[in-house]
Coordinates of C-alpha atoms in Angstrom, one line a residue:
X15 CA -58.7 143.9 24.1
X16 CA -59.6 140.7 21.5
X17 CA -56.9 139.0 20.6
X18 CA -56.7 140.5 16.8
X19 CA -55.9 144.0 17.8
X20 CA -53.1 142.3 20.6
X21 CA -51.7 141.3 17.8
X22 CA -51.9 144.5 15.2
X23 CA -48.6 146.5 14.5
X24 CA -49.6 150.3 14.4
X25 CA -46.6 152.3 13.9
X26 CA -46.7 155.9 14.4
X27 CA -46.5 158.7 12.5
X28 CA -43.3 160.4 12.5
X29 CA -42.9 164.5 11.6
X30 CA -40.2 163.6 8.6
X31 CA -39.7 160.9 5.7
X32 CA -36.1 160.3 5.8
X33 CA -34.8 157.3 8.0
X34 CA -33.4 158.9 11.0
X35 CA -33.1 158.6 14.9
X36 CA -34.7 161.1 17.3
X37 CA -32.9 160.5 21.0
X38 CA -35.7 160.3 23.7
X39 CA -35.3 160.8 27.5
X40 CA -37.6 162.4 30.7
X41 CA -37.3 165.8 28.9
X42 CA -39.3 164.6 25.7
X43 CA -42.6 165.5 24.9
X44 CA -45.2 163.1 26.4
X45 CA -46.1 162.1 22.7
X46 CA -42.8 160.9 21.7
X47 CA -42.5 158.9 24.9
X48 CA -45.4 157.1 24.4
X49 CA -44.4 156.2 21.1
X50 CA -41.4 154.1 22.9
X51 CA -43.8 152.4 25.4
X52 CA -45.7 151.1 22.3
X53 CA -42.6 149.6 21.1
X54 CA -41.6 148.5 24.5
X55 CA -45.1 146.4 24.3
X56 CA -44.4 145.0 21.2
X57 CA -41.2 144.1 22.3
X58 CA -43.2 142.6 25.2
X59 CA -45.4 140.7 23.0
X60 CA -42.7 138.9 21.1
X61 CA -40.1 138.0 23.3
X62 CA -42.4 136.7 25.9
X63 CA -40.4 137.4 29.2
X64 CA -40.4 140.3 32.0
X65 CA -42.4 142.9 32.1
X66 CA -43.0 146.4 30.2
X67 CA -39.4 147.9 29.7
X68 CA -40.1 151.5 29.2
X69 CA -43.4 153.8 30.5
X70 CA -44.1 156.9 28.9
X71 CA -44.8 158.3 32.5
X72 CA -41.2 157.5 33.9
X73 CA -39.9 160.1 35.6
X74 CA -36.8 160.7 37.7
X75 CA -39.4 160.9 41.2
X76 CA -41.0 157.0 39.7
X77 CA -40.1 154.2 42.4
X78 CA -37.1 152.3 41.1
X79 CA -36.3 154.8 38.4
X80 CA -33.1 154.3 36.1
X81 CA -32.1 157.1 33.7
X82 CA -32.2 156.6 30.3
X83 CA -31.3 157.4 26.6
X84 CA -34.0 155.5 24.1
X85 CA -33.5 156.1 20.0
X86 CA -36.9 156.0 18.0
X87 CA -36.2 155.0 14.2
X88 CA -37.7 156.5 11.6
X89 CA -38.6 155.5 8.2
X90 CA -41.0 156.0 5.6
X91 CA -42.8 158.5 7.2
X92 CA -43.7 155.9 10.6
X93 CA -41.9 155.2 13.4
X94 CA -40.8 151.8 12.6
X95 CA -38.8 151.2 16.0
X96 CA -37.5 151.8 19.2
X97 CA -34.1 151.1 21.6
X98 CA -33.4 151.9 24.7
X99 CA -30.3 152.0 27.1
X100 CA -30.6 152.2 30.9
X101 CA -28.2 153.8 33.2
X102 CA -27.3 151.0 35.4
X103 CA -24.3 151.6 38.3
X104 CA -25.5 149.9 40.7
X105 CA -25.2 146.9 38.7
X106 CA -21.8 147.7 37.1
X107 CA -19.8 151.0 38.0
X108 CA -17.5 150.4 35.0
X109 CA -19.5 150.4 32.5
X110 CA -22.9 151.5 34.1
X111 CA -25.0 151.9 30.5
X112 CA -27.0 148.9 29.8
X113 CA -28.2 148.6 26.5
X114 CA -32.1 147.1 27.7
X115 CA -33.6 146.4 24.9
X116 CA -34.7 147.1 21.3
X117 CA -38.1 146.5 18.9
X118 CA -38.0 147.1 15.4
X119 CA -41.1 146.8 12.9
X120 CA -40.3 142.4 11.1
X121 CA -40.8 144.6 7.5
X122 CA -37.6 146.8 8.7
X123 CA -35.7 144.7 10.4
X124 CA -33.0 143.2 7.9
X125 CA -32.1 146.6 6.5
X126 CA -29.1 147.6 8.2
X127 CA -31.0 150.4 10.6
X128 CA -29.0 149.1 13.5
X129 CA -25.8 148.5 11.5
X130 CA -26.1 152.4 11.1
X131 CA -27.3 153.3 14.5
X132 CA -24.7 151.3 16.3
X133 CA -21.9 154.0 15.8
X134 CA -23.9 156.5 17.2
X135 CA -24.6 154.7 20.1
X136 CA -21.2 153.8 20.2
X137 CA -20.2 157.5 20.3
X138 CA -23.2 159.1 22.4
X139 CA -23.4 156.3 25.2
X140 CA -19.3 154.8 25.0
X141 CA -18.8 152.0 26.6
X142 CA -22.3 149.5 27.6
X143 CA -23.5 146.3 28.4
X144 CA -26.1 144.1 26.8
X145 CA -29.3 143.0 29.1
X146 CA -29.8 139.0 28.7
X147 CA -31.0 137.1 27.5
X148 CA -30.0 138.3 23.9
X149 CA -32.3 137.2 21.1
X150 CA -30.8 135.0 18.5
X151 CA -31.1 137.6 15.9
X152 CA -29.0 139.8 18.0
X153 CA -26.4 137.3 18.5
X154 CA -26.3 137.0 15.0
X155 CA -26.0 140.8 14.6
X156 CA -23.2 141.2 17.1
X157 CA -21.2 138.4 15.7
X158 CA -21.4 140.4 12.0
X159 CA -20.1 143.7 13.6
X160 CA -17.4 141.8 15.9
X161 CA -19.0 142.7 19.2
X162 CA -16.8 142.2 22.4
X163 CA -19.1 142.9 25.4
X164 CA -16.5 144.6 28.4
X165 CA -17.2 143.1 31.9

């Protein structure tokens, strides 16, 4: 790949205009899944660390697979982003979800979608745990909303 399509953003097209979330997990359509590893890879590309967070092909017979719940965001007719939280009890059994990371699109980011997605989240996952590091717009983000991570 040369290095000016590493660095292109193609979002996806999504099936409705209105901003909304679509919740993703084994039992989605390959198509949407892959639309969550693209964001995973442009998470990948920006925050420089680990490795790929999130493969379309993940399934529950994958070595060293953790369940989980991923959100993509919609707006403007595209995809614009993608989060995903990882069932995690071996790490934690009291609060075993683990939110694992999260890419939105620089042009949305800024625009409140997490501010509206995070009482969903709230009320479909309950209690859960942030992986680190946590970016320094995130911190900035939990701080606004009063975020106490439980142990």
């Amino acid at each position: 790949m040369c290095q000016r399509q590493y660095y292109l953003i193609d979002l996806p097209v999504a099936p409705y205009s209105s901003e909304t979330r679509l919740i993703v997990t084994t039992a989605s359509p390959k198509p949407i899944r892959e639309n969550v590893e693209r964001f995973a890879r442009y998470f990948l590309r920006e925050m420089h660390f680990g490795g790929l967070q999130f493969e379309a092909g993940e399934t529950p017979e994958s070595l060293g697979f953790k369940r989980y719940k991923a959100y993509l965001f919609a707006a403007q007719d595209h995809y614009v982003g993608a989060v995903c939280f990882r069932y995690r009890d071996d790490q934690n059994r009291v609060v075993p979800w683990l939110f694992d990371w999260m890419w939105i699109h620089p042009y949305f980011r800024h625009q409140g979608i997490l501010s509206r997605a995070w009482p969903e989240f709230v009320r479909e996952i309950g209690q859960f745990r942030l992986a680190q590091p946590v970016s320094p717009h995130m911190e900035q983000f939990l701080r606004k909303i009063g975020w106490c991570e439980v142990p």
